[in-house]
CSV table of C-alpha atoms and ligand atoms in Angstrom, one decimal:
chain,number,residue,atom,x,y,z
A,1,MET,CA,39.0,-0.7,-11.8
A,2,SER,CA,37.3,2.6,-11.3
A,3,ALA,CA,35.0,3.4,-8.5
A,4,VAL,CA,32.0,3.3,-10.6
A,5,ASN,CA,32.0,1.3,-13.8
A,6,PHE,CA,29.9,3.6,-15.8
A,7,ASN,CA,28.6,2.0,-19.1
A,8,ASN,CA,26.4,4.7,-20.6
A,9,SER,CA,24.0,4.1,-23.5
A,10,TYR,CA,21.5,6.5,-23.2
A,11,ALA,CA,24.0,9.4,-23.7
A,12,SER,CA,24.6,7.8,-27.2
A,13,LEU,CA,21.1,8.7,-28.4
A,14,PRO,CA,20.6,11.7,-30.4
A,15,GLU,CA,20.6,14.9,-28.4
A,16,VAL,CA,16.8,15.4,-28.9
A,17,PHE,CA,16.6,12.7,-26.0
A,18,TYR,CA,18.3,14.7,-23.3
A,19,THR,CA,20.0,17.9,-22.3
A,20,LYS,CA,23.6,17.3,-21.1
A,21,GLN,CA,23.5,19.1,-17.7
A,22,LYS,CA,25.5,19.4,-14.5
A,23,ALA,CA,24.2,19.2,-11.0
A,24,ASP,CA,24.1,22.2,-8.6
A,25,PRO,CA,27.2,21.2,-6.1
A,26,ALA,CA,25.5,21.0,-2.7
A,27,PRO,CA,27.3,23.5,-0.3
A,28,ALA,CA,27.7,21.2,2.7
A,29,PRO,CA,26.6,17.6,2.2
A,30,SER,CA,26.2,15.1,4.7
A,31,TRP,CA,25.1,11.4,4.8
A,32,ILE,CA,21.8,10.2,5.6
A,33,LYS,CA,22.1,6.7,4.5
A,34,THR,CA,23.8,4.5,1.9
A,35,ASN,CA,22.8,1.1,0.5
A,36,ASP,CA,25.8,-1.2,0.7
A,37,ALA,CA,24.0,-4.2,-0.7
A,38,LEU,CA,22.7,-2.6,-3.6
A,39,ALA,CA,26.0,-0.9,-4.3
A,40,LYS,CA,27.5,-4.3,-4.4
A,41,LYS,CA,24.9,-5.6,-6.7
A,42,LEU,CA,25.7,-2.7,-9.0
A,43,GLY,CA,29.6,-3.4,-8.9
A,44,ILE,CA,30.1,-0.1,-7.1
A,45,ASP,CA,33.0,-0.1,-4.6
A,46,VAL,CA,31.4,0.1,-1.3
A,47,SER,CA,34.3,2.0,0.4
A,48,PHE,CA,34.0,4.5,-2.4
A,49,LEU,CA,30.4,5.1,-2.0
A,50,ASN,CA,31.2,5.8,1.8
A,51,SER,CA,33.9,8.1,1.1
A,52,ASN,CA,34.1,11.7,0.6
A,53,ALA,CA,34.7,11.1,-3.0
A,54,GLY,CA,31.5,9.1,-3.0
A,55,LEU,CA,29.7,11.8,-1.1
A,56,ASP,CA,31.0,14.3,-3.6
A,57,MET,CA,29.4,12.2,-6.4
A,58,LEU,CA,26.0,11.6,-4.5
A,59,SER,CA,25.6,15.5,-3.8
A,60,GLY,CA,26.5,16.7,-7.2
A,61,ARG,CA,29.8,18.3,-6.3
A,62,ALA,CA,31.9,16.1,-8.7
A,63,VAL,CA,31.5,14.4,-11.8
A,64,THR,CA,32.8,10.9,-11.3
A,65,ASP,CA,35.1,9.3,-14.1
A,66,GLY,CA,32.8,7.9,-16.7
A,67,SER,CA,29.5,9.8,-15.7
A,68,TYR,CA,27.9,12.0,-18.3
A,69,PRO,CA,25.2,13.8,-16.6
A,70,LEU,CA,22.1,14.6,-18.6
A,71,ALA,CA,18.4,15.4,-17.9
A,72,MET,CA,16.1,13.1,-20.1
A,73,VAL,CA,13.0,14.7,-21.8
A,74,TYR,CA,9.5,13.3,-21.7
A,75,ALA,CA,5.8,14.5,-21.9
A,76,GLY,CA,2.9,13.2,-19.9
A,77,HIS,CA,-0.7,13.1,-19.0
A,78,GLN,CA,-0.9,14.4,-15.4
A,79,PHE,CA,-4.3,13.7,-13.8
A,80,GLY,CA,-5.6,13.3,-17.4
A,81,GLY,CA,-4.3,16.7,-18.6
A,82,TRP,CA,-1.7,16.8,-21.4
A,83,SER,CA,1.6,18.4,-20.6
A,84,PRO,CA,3.9,18.4,-24.0
A,85,ARG,CA,7.1,18.7,-22.3
A,86,LEU,CA,7.8,17.7,-18.7
A,87,GLY,CA,11.2,16.1,-18.4
A,88,ASP,CA,13.8,15.6,-15.6
A,89,GLY,CA,13.1,19.0,-13.7
A,90,ARG,CA,15.1,17.9,-10.5
A,91,ALA,CA,16.8,14.8,-11.6
A,92,LEU,CA,19.7,13.9,-13.5
A,93,LEU,CA,21.0,10.8,-15.0
A,94,LEU,CA,24.6,10.2,-14.0
A,95,GLY,CA,25.1,7.3,-16.2
A,96,GLU,CA,24.5,3.5,-16.2
A,97,VAL,CA,26.2,0.5,-14.8
A,98,ILE,CA,25.8,-3.3,-15.7
A,99,GLY,CA,24.8,-5.0,-12.3
A,100,THR,CA,26.2,-8.4,-11.1
A,101,ASP,CA,22.7,-9.7,-12.6
A,102,ASN,CA,23.8,-8.6,-15.9
A,103,ILE,CA,21.1,-6.1,-16.0
A,104,ARG,CA,21.9,-2.6,-17.0
A,105,TYR,CA,20.8,0.1,-14.3
A,106,ASP,CA,20.5,4.0,-14.4
A,107,ILE,CA,22.0,5.8,-11.6
A,108,GLN,CA,20.1,9.0,-11.2
A,109,LEU,CA,20.3,12.0,-8.7
A,110,LYS,CA,16.9,13.5,-7.7
A,111,GLY,CA,17.0,16.9,-6.0
A,112,SER,CA,20.3,17.9,-7.7
A,113,GLY,CA,19.2,21.5,-9.0
A,114,ARG,CA,17.5,23.1,-12.0
A,115,THR,CA,17.5,21.8,-15.5
A,116,PRO,CA,15.9,23.2,-18.8
A,117,TYR,CA,12.8,21.1,-17.9
A,118,SER,CA,12.4,22.6,-14.4
A,119,ARG,CA,9.7,25.1,-15.3
A,120,GLY,CA,8.8,26.9,-12.2
A,121,GLY,CA,10.5,24.5,-9.9
A,122,ASP,CA,13.9,24.8,-8.1
A,123,GLY,CA,15.0,21.4,-9.1
A,124,LYS,CA,15.5,20.6,-5.3
A,125,ALA,CA,14.2,18.0,-3.0
A,126,ALA,CA,13.3,18.3,0.7
A,127,VAL,CA,14.7,15.8,3.3
A,128,GLY,CA,11.2,14.5,3.9
A,129,PRO,CA,10.3,13.2,0.5
A,130,VAL,CA,13.7,11.8,0.1
A,131,ILE,CA,13.6,9.8,3.5
A,132,ARG,CA,10.0,8.6,2.2
A,133,GLU,CA,11.2,7.3,-1.1
A,134,TYR,CA,14.2,5.8,0.5
A,135,ILE,CA,12.2,3.8,3.0
A,136,VAL,CA,9.1,3.0,0.8
A,137,SER,CA,11.1,1.9,-2.4
A,138,GLU,CA,13.5,-0.4,-0.2
A,139,ALA,CA,10.4,-1.7,1.5
A,140,MET,CA,8.7,-2.5,-2.0
A,141,ALA,CA,11.9,-4.2,-3.0
A,142,ALA,CA,12.0,-6.5,-0.1
A,143,LEU,CA,8.3,-7.2,-0.7
A,144,GLY,CA,9.4,-8.5,-4.1
A,145,VAL,CA,7.7,-5.8,-6.0
A,146,PRO,CA,9.4,-4.5,-9.0
A,147,THR,CA,10.7,-1.1,-8.1
A,148,THR,CA,13.2,1.7,-8.5
A,149,ARG,CA,15.9,1.3,-5.6
A,150,ALA,CA,17.5,3.9,-3.2
A,151,LEU,CA,21.5,3.8,-3.6
A,152,ALA,CA,21.9,6.6,-1.2
A,153,ALA,CA,20.4,9.8,0.5
A,154,VAL,CA,22.4,12.8,1.6
A,155,THR,CA,21.5,16.2,2.7
A,156,THR,CA,22.8,19.1,0.9
A,157,GLY,CA,23.5,21.7,3.6
A,158,GLU,CA,21.1,24.2,2.1
A,159,ASP,CA,17.4,24.9,2.8
A,160,VAL,CA,14.7,24.6,0.3
A,161,ILE,CA,11.6,26.6,0.3
A,162,ARG,CA,8.2,24.8,0.4
A,163,GLU,CA,5.5,25.9,2.7
A,164,THR,CA,8.3,26.4,5.2
A,165,ARG,CA,12.0,26.4,4.8
A,166,LEU,CA,13.3,22.6,5.0
A,167,PRO,CA,16.7,21.1,4.7
A,168,GLY,CA,17.5,20.1,1.2
A,169,ALA,CA,18.5,16.5,0.2
A,170,ILE,CA,19.3,14.4,-2.8
A,171,LEU,CA,18.1,10.6,-3.2
A,172,THR,CA,20.1,8.5,-5.7
A,173,ARG,CA,17.8,6.4,-7.4
A,174,VAL,CA,18.6,3.1,-9.4
A,175,ALA,CA,16.3,1.9,-12.0
A,176,GLN,CA,16.3,-0.6,-14.9
A,177,SER,CA,15.8,2.7,-16.9
A,178,HIS,CA,13.8,6.0,-16.6
A,179,ILE,CA,12.0,5.6,-19.7
A,180,ARG,CA,8.4,6.2,-19.2
A,181,VAL,CA,5.3,6.2,-21.4
A,182,GLY,CA,5.6,9.8,-21.5
A,183,THR,CA,8.9,9.4,-23.1
A,184,PHE,CA,7.2,7.9,-26.4
A,185,GLN,CA,4.5,10.3,-25.8
A,186,TYR,CA,7.0,13.4,-26.3
A,187,PHE,CA,8.1,12.0,-29.6
A,188,TYR,CA,4.6,11.0,-30.7
A,189,ALA,CA,3.3,14.6,-29.9
A,190,GLN,CA,6.1,16.0,-31.9
A,191,ASN,CA,5.4,14.0,-35.0
A,192,ASP,CA,9.0,12.9,-34.7
A,193,LYS,CA,8.6,9.2,-36.2
A,194,ALA,CA,12.4,8.8,-36.5
A,195,SER,CA,12.8,9.5,-32.7
A,196,LEU,CA,9.9,7.1,-31.8
A,197,LYS,CA,11.6,4.3,-33.9
A,198,THR,CA,14.9,4.9,-32.2
A,199,LEU,CA,13.5,5.0,-28.6
A,200,ALA,CA,11.6,1.7,-29.4
A,201,ASP,CA,14.6,0.0,-30.8
A,202,TYR,CA,16.5,1.1,-27.6
A,203,VAL,CA,13.8,0.0,-25.3
A,204,ILE,CA,13.7,-3.5,-27.1
A,205,ASP,CA,17.6,-3.8,-26.8
A,206,ARG,CA,17.5,-2.8,-23.3
A,207,HIS,CA,14.3,-4.2,-21.6
A,208,TYR,CA,12.5,-6.6,-24.2
A,209,PRO,CA,15.3,-8.3,-26.2
A,210,LYS,CA,13.2,-11.2,-27.1
A,211,ALA,CA,10.9,-9.0,-29.1
A,212,HIS,CA,13.8,-8.9,-31.9
A,213,GLY,CA,13.0,-12.3,-33.3
A,214,THR,CA,9.3,-11.7,-33.6
A,215,GLU,CA,7.3,-10.9,-36.8
A,216,ASN,CA,6.5,-7.2,-35.2
A,217,PRO,CA,9.0,-6.3,-32.4
A,218,ILE,CA,7.0,-3.1,-31.8
A,219,GLN,CA,3.9,-5.3,-31.1
A,220,ALA,CA,5.8,-7.9,-29.1
A,221,MET,CA,7.4,-4.9,-27.0
A,222,TYR,CA,4.0,-3.5,-26.3
A,223,ASN,CA,2.5,-6.8,-25.4
A,224,SER,CA,5.3,-7.3,-22.9
A,225,ILE,CA,4.9,-3.9,-21.5
A,226,VAL,CA,1.2,-4.6,-20.9
A,227,THR,CA,1.9,-7.8,-19.3
A,228,ARG,CA,4.5,-6.2,-17.0
A,229,GLN,CA,2.2,-3.4,-15.9
A,230,ALA,CA,-0.6,-5.7,-15.3
A,231,LYS,CA,1.4,-8.0,-13.0
A,232,LEU,CA,2.8,-4.9,-11.4
A,233,ILE,CA,-0.7,-3.3,-10.5
A,234,ALA,CA,-1.8,-6.7,-9.0
A,235,LEU,CA,1.2,-6.7,-6.7
A,236,TRP,CA,0.5,-3.2,-5.4
A,237,MET,CA,-3.2,-4.2,-4.5
A,238,LYS,CA,-1.9,-7.3,-3.1
A,239,TYR,CA,0.1,-5.2,-0.4
A,240,GLY,CA,-2.5,-2.4,-0.2
A,241,PHE,CA,-0.4,0.2,-2.0
A,242,ILE,CA,-1.6,3.3,-3.4
A,243,HIS,CA,0.7,4.8,-5.9
A,244,GLY,CA,-1.1,8.3,-5.8
A,245,VAL,CA,0.3,9.7,-8.9
A,246,MET,CA,-0.3,7.3,-12.0
A,247,ASN,CA,0.4,9.8,-14.6
A,248,THR,CA,1.8,8.4,-17.8
A,249,ASP,CA,5.2,10.2,-17.0
A,250,ASN,CA,5.2,7.9,-13.8
A,251,CYS,CA,4.5,4.9,-15.9
A,252,GLN,CA,7.9,3.1,-16.4
A,253,ILE,CA,8.5,1.2,-19.3
A,254,ALA,CA,10.4,-1.7,-17.7
A,255,GLY,CA,7.4,-2.3,-15.4
A,256,GLU,CA,9.0,-0.9,-12.1
A,257,THR,CA,7.0,1.2,-9.5
A,258,ILE,CA,8.5,4.7,-9.9
A,259,ASP,CA,8.0,8.0,-8.3
A,260,TYR,CA,7.2,7.5,-4.8
A,261,GLY,CA,5.4,10.9,-4.1
A,262,PRO,CA,2.2,10.8,-2.3
A,263,CYS,CA,2.2,7.0,-1.9
A,264,ALA,CA,0.7,5.2,0.8
A,265,TYR,CA,-0.3,1.7,2.0
A,266,MET,CA,-3.5,1.6,3.1
A,267,ASP,CA,-4.4,1.2,6.9
A,268,THR,CA,-8.0,0.8,7.1
A,269,PHE,CA,-9.3,-1.0,4.1
A,270,HIS,CA,-11.7,1.0,1.7
A,271,PRO,CA,-11.5,0.0,-2.2
A,272,MET,CA,-11.8,3.6,-2.9
A,273,LYS,CA,-9.1,4.8,-0.4
A,274,VAL,CA,-7.1,7.7,-1.6
A,275,PHE,CA,-4.1,9.4,0.4
A,276,SER,CA,-2.9,12.1,-2.1
A,277,SER,CA,-3.7,15.6,-1.1
A,278,ILE,CA,-3.7,16.5,-5.0
A,279,ASP,CA,-5.9,13.6,-6.0
A,280,GLU,CA,-9.2,15.4,-5.2
A,281,GLN,CA,-11.3,13.4,-7.5
A,282,GLY,CA,-10.0,10.0,-6.1
A,283,ARG,CA,-8.8,9.3,-9.8
A,284,TYR,CA,-5.9,7.2,-8.6
A,285,ALA,CA,-7.8,5.3,-5.6
A,286,TRP,CA,-6.6,1.8,-4.6
A,287,GLY,CA,-9.3,-0.1,-6.6
A,288,LYS,CA,-9.3,2.1,-9.6
A,289,GLN,CA,-5.1,1.5,-10.2
A,290,PRO,CA,-6.1,-1.2,-13.0
A,291,HIS,CA,-8.2,0.9,-14.8
A,292,LEU,CA,-5.8,3.8,-14.8
A,293,ALA,CA,-2.8,1.6,-15.7
A,294,HIS,CA,-5.0,0.4,-18.7
A,295,TRP,CA,-5.6,4.0,-19.5
A,296,ASN,CA,-1.9,4.9,-19.5
A,297,LEU,CA,-1.2,1.7,-21.6
A,298,SER,CA,-3.7,3.1,-24.1
A,299,ARG,CA,-1.7,6.3,-24.5
A,300,LEU,CA,1.4,4.3,-25.1
A,301,GLY,CA,-0.4,2.4,-27.8
A,302,GLU,CA,-1.4,5.6,-29.5
A,303,ALA,CA,2.0,6.9,-29.3
A,304,LEU,CA,3.3,3.6,-31.0
A,305,MET,CA,0.9,3.9,-33.8
A,306,PRO,CA,3.2,5.9,-36.4
A,307,ILE,CA,6.0,3.0,-36.2
A,308,TRP,CA,3.7,0.1,-35.6
A,309,GLY,CA,4.1,-0.7,-39.5
A,310,LYS,CA,0.8,-2.0,-40.3
A,311,ASP,CA,-2.3,0.0,-41.7
A,312,ASP,CA,-4.2,2.0,-39.4
A,313,ASP,CA,-7.2,-0.6,-38.9
A,314,THR,CA,-4.8,-3.6,-38.4
A,315,THR,CA,-2.7,-1.3,-36.0
A,316,THR,CA,-5.7,-0.4,-33.9
A,317,ALA,CA,-7.1,-3.8,-33.8
A,318,GLU,CA,-3.9,-5.3,-32.8
A,319,ILE,CA,-3.4,-2.5,-30.1
A,320,SER,CA,-6.8,-3.2,-28.5
A,321,THR,CA,-6.2,-6.9,-28.6
A,322,ALA,CA,-2.9,-6.3,-26.5
A,323,LEU,CA,-4.9,-4.0,-24.1
A,324,ASP,CA,-7.6,-6.6,-23.8
A,325,THR,CA,-4.9,-8.9,-22.4
A,326,PHE,CA,-4.4,-6.5,-19.7
A,327,SER,CA,-7.6,-7.4,-17.8
A,328,ASP,CA,-6.8,-11.0,-18.4
A,329,THR,CA,-3.3,-10.9,-16.9
A,330,PHE,CA,-4.4,-8.6,-14.1
A,331,ASN,CA,-7.3,-10.6,-13.0
A,332,GLU,CA,-5.1,-13.8,-13.1
A,333,ASN,CA,-2.4,-12.3,-11.0
A,334,PHE,CA,-5.0,-10.3,-8.6
A,335,TYR,CA,-7.1,-13.5,-7.9
A,336,ALA,CA,-4.1,-15.6,-7.5
A,337,ALA,CA,-2.6,-13.1,-5.2
A,338,PHE,CA,-5.5,-13.0,-3.0
A,339,ALA,CA,-6.3,-16.6,-2.9
A,340,GLN,CA,-2.7,-16.9,-1.6
A,341,LYS,CA,-3.5,-14.3,1.1
A,342,LEU,CA,-6.5,-16.4,2.0
A,343,GLY,CA,-4.7,-19.8,2.1
A,344,LEU,CA,-6.8,-21.0,-0.6
A,345,PRO,CA,-5.6,-22.9,-3.6
A,346,GLU,CA,-7.3,-20.5,-6.2
A,347,LEU,CA,-10.2,-18.4,-6.4
A,348,ASP,CA,-12.5,-19.9,-9.0
A,349,SER,CA,-16.0,-19.0,-10.1
A,350,GLN,CA,-17.3,-20.7,-7.0
A,351,SER,CA,-14.9,-18.9,-4.5
A,352,ALA,CA,-14.4,-15.5,-6.0
A,353,PRO,CA,-17.5,-14.1,-4.6
A,354,PHE,CA,-16.0,-14.7,-1.2
A,355,LEU,CA,-13.2,-12.1,-2.0
A,356,GLU,CA,-15.9,-9.6,-2.7
A,357,THR,CA,-17.3,-10.6,0.6
A,358,THR,CA,-14.2,-10.4,2.4
A,359,PHE,CA,-13.6,-6.7,1.1
A,360,GLU,CA,-17.2,-5.8,1.9
A,361,THR,CA,-16.6,-7.2,5.5
A,362,MET,CA,-13.4,-5.4,5.8
A,363,THR,CA,-14.9,-2.1,5.0
A,364,SER,CA,-18.0,-2.4,6.9
A,365,ASN,CA,-15.9,-3.5,9.8
A,366,LYS,CA,-13.4,-0.7,9.2
A,367,ILE,CA,-10.4,-3.6,9.3
A,368,ASP,CA,-6.7,-2.7,9.0
A,369,PHE,CA,-5.9,-4.4,5.4
A,370,THR,CA,-2.2,-5.6,6.6
A,371,LEU,CA,-3.3,-6.7,10.0
A,372,PHE,CA,-6.2,-8.6,8.7
A,373,PHE,CA,-4.0,-10.9,6.7
A,374,ALA,CA,-1.2,-11.0,9.0
A,375,HIS,CA,-3.3,-11.9,11.9
A,376,LEU,CA,-5.1,-14.6,9.6
A,377,ARG,CA,-1.9,-16.2,8.8
A,378,ARG,CA,-1.1,-16.8,12.6
A,379,SER,CA,-4.9,-17.6,13.6
A,380,THR,CA,-4.0,-21.1,14.6
A,381,ASP,CA,-2.4,-19.6,17.7
A,382,PRO,CA,-5.2,-18.6,20.0
A,383,THR,CA,-3.6,-15.2,20.7
A,384,TYR,CA,-3.7,-14.2,17.1
A,385,GLN,CA,-7.0,-15.7,16.4
A,386,GLU,CA,-8.6,-13.5,19.4
A,387,LYS,CA,-6.6,-10.4,17.7
A,388,LEU,CA,-8.0,-11.5,14.4
A,389,ILE,CA,-11.8,-11.7,15.9
A,390,ASN,CA,-11.1,-8.3,17.5
A,391,LEU,CA,-10.5,-6.5,14.2
A,392,PHE,CA,-14.2,-7.1,13.5
A,393,GLU,CA,-16.9,-4.7,14.9
A,394,THR,CA,-18.4,-7.6,16.7
A,395,PRO,CA,-17.6,-11.2,17.5
A,396,GLU,CA,-20.7,-12.3,15.6
A,397,ALA,CA,-19.4,-10.6,12.3
A,398,ALA,CA,-16.0,-12.3,12.7
A,399,GLY,CA,-17.8,-15.6,13.4
A,400,ILE,CA,-19.7,-15.4,10.1
A,401,TRP,CA,-16.8,-14.6,7.9
A,402,LEU,CA,-14.4,-17.3,9.7
A,403,GLY,CA,-17.3,-19.6,9.1
A,404,GLN,CA,-17.5,-19.0,5.4
A,405,TRP,CA,-13.4,-19.1,5.1
A,406,ASP,CA,-13.4,-22.5,6.9
A,407,THR,CA,-16.0,-23.9,4.6
A,408,LEU,CA,-14.2,-22.9,1.5
A,409,LYS,CA,-10.9,-24.0,2.8
A,410,ALA,CA,-12.1,-27.4,3.6
A,411,LYS,CA,-14.2,-27.5,0.1
A,412,SER,CA,-11.1,-26.7,-1.6
A,413,GLY,CA,-9.2,-29.7,-0.3
A,414,ILE,CA,-6.0,-27.7,0.3
A,415,SER,CA,-3.7,-29.2,3.1
A,416,ALA,CA,-3.3,-27.2,6.5
A,417,ASN,CA,0.4,-26.9,5.4
A,418,ASP,CA,-0.1,-25.6,1.9
A,419,SER,CA,-2.7,-23.2,2.9
A,420,GLN,CA,-0.1,-22.0,5.8
A,421,THR,CA,2.7,-21.7,3.4
A,422,ALA,CA,0.6,-19.6,0.9
A,423,MET,CA,-0.5,-17.1,3.6
A,424,ASP,CA,3.0,-16.9,5.2
A,425,THR,CA,4.4,-15.8,1.8
A,426,ALA,CA,1.8,-13.5,0.7
A,427,ASN,CA,1.0,-11.7,3.9
A,428,PRO,CA,3.7,-9.3,5.3
A,429,ILE,CA,3.5,-8.6,8.9
A,430,TYR,CA,5.4,-5.3,8.5
A,431,ILE,CA,4.8,-2.6,5.9
A,432,ALA,CA,5.9,1.0,5.5
A,433,ARG,CA,3.2,2.4,7.6
A,434,ASN,CA,2.3,5.9,7.1
A,435,HIS,CA,2.8,7.0,10.6
A,436,ARG,CA,6.0,5.1,11.0
A,437,VAL,CA,7.5,6.9,7.8
A,438,GLU,CA,6.0,10.2,9.1
A,439,GLU,CA,7.8,9.4,12.4
A,440,ALA,CA,11.1,8.8,10.6
A,441,ILE,CA,10.8,11.9,8.5
A,442,GLN,CA,10.0,14.2,11.6
A,443,ALA,CA,13.2,12.7,13.5
A,444,GLY,CA,15.3,13.1,9.9
A,445,LEU,CA,14.2,16.8,9.9
A,446,GLN,CA,16.1,17.1,13.1
A,447,GLY,CA,19.0,15.1,11.8
A,448,ASN,CA,18.3,12.0,13.8
A,449,TYR,CA,18.1,9.2,11.2
A,450,GLU,CA,17.6,6.4,13.9
A,451,PRO,CA,14.0,5.9,13.4
A,452,MET,CA,14.6,5.9,9.7
A,453,ASN,CA,17.3,3.2,10.2
A,454,ALA,CA,15.2,1.2,12.4
A,455,LEU,CA,12.2,1.1,10.3
A,456,HIS,CA,14.2,0.2,7.2
A,457,ASP,CA,15.8,-2.7,8.9
A,458,ILE,CA,12.4,-4.2,10.1
A,459,LEU,CA,11.2,-3.7,6.5
A,460,GLN,CA,14.0,-5.7,5.1
A,461,ASN,CA,12.2,-9.0,6.3
A,462,PRO,CA,8.5,-8.2,6.0
A,463,PHE,CA,7.2,-11.6,6.1
A,464,THR,CA,9.3,-12.8,9.1
A,465,GLN,CA,7.9,-11.8,12.7
A,466,GLN,CA,10.6,-10.2,14.7
A,467,ASP,CA,11.1,-10.1,18.3
A,468,GLY,CA,10.3,-6.8,19.9
A,469,ALA,CA,8.9,-5.5,16.7
A,470,GLU,CA,5.2,-5.3,17.8
A,471,THR,CA,4.9,-1.5,17.5
A,472,TYR,CA,6.0,-1.7,13.8
A,473,GLU,CA,3.3,-4.2,13.1
A,474,ALA,CA,0.5,-2.3,14.9
A,475,ALA,CA,-2.0,0.0,13.0
A,476,PRO,CA,-1.8,3.6,13.9
A,477,GLU,CA,-3.7,4.9,17.3
A,478,ALA,CA,-6.4,7.3,16.3
A,479,THR,CA,-4.0,10.4,16.9
A,480,GLU,CA,-1.4,8.8,14.7
A,481,ILE,CA,-3.4,8.2,11.5
A,482,VAL,CA,-2.1,10.0,8.4
A,483,GLN,CA,-5.0,11.1,6.6
A,484,GLN,CA,-3.1,12.7,3.6
A,485,THR,CA,0.3,12.4,1.8
A,486,PHE,CA,2.0,15.2,0.0
A,487,CYS,CA,4.2,15.1,-3.1
A,488,GLY,CA,6.6,17.6,-1.2
A,489,THR,CA,8.0,18.8,-4.5
B,1,AMP,P1,6.5,14.2,-10.4
B,1,AMP,O1,5.0,14.8,-10.1
B,1,AMP,O2,7.3,14.1,-9.3
B,1,AMP,O3,6.0,12.9,-11.3
B,1,AMP,O4,7.0,15.3,-11.5
B,1,AMP,C1,6.3,15.9,-12.4
B,1,AMP,C2,7.2,17.0,-13.2
B,1,AMP,O5,7.6,18.0,-12.4
B,1,AMP,C3,8.4,16.4,-13.6
B,1,AMP,O6,8.6,16.9,-15.0
B,1,AMP,C4,9.5,16.7,-12.5
B,1,AMP,O7,10.8,16.8,-13.1
B,1,AMP,C5,9.0,18.1,-12.2
B,1,AMP,N1,9.1,18.5,-10.9
B,1,AMP,C6,8.7,18.1,-9.8
B,1,AMP,N2,9.4,18.9,-8.7
B,1,AMP,C7,10.3,19.7,-9.2
B,1,AMP,C8,11.0,20.6,-8.7
B,1,AMP,N3,11.2,20.7,-7.4
B,1,AMP,N4,11.7,21.5,-9.4
B,1,AMP,C9,11.7,21.5,-10.6
B,1,AMP,N5,10.9,20.4,-11.4
B,1,AMP,C10,10.2,19.6,-10.6
B,2,MG,MG1,7.3,12.0,-12.1
């Protein structure tokens, strides 16, 4: 058995799909963290991963047997503006492996040097964004949100120049694939119908094999992509997650969260909350995410038109029917998620306005999103009931909301037990709080990964109250609040 059982398929696609490219060898790499549990799931030898040979692979110093490194090409709409050619400007696909779950996974280095798609960039990554992506993507996985994963993070032993000099690092990212809406858009914009078809066939084989048996596999694939995105966005919103850069090149075809740039979990609730320093218009605010995903999926529909196989009118009608299901699927999942968070059996037409009231109450009382629901689930305990009440600006405001909540619960007929279980499984106690991530990054910049490790470990069990972890649960103090997040690329 080799150390990594590469089983590559993307590399067999025509050369217009990628450029073969080697990584820049890191001069003096060193470990930040490895993910042994994920390695096992991928059938990767854990002792190899943690060996010098493993470090050589993760830092671009050696091409491991079976790896065929390449940079993928794609296009995309960034903040609504069209870029005909983006592509992996600082990433390389090392190859694919088949996991123990029988799913094919990409193994990719992020920050491994320039490629033909780097444009003005250096192709490198700084240690801060690498630590952020490691922590947040693994936290998302633990919450049960479809996401790319982090297999390893290493420093390169070389500085990168951003606003200041920063230690360079490489993240090894694992994904069901790195195909995005922008990959389809690239070939669509080039009028390359043959490659569009090849890509669609590849995506169906890899991600949506059931589409094969249907009357129009392209349509079936599209419908499934729409469904997965709608479910994904509902999950982001359930946990107060703001992606921050929902560009079409960051909208992955398998429905996983990808590209943890200026992402953040909200602390104080506001539906129009934005963290990203580059999102000046609030385009990707928490509450706008469904709208933006829908927009991205419309761009995908457009790109699929040439291979839909029907006349234009029929194609347009079928695409808009599929897009209409986005709202239905999103709403269904969103309301089910918030019903669970509130310990209610469902939010029907009678109870749905209560969710609006809840959001308005949280907004006007400037309540921390995660603490609100985490305290609510523990509010049969007087200590937590008091904490919950203290989140409101006045006890009266708390009384009004709690009164409405009690009434609805009673009317719904849900048992105390079921209500408790719903809340316990929907309301995490620990999220990757921005100030905690920031603290882990600042320590990491000094070569101290203890805060990163400690935070990561807590976030592995986000729904379980852990002894001595109160400080990880707490909202930031006024001086700790992170106002803005940065791509850092
Ligand atoms: P992102 O904002 O991370 O989705 O990246 C958008 C595009 O910019 C992609 O084509 C990236 O590969 C490219 N890019 C981001 N950072 C760098 C960098 N440091 N060097 C080269 N290309 C980059
Ligand atoms: Mg991207």
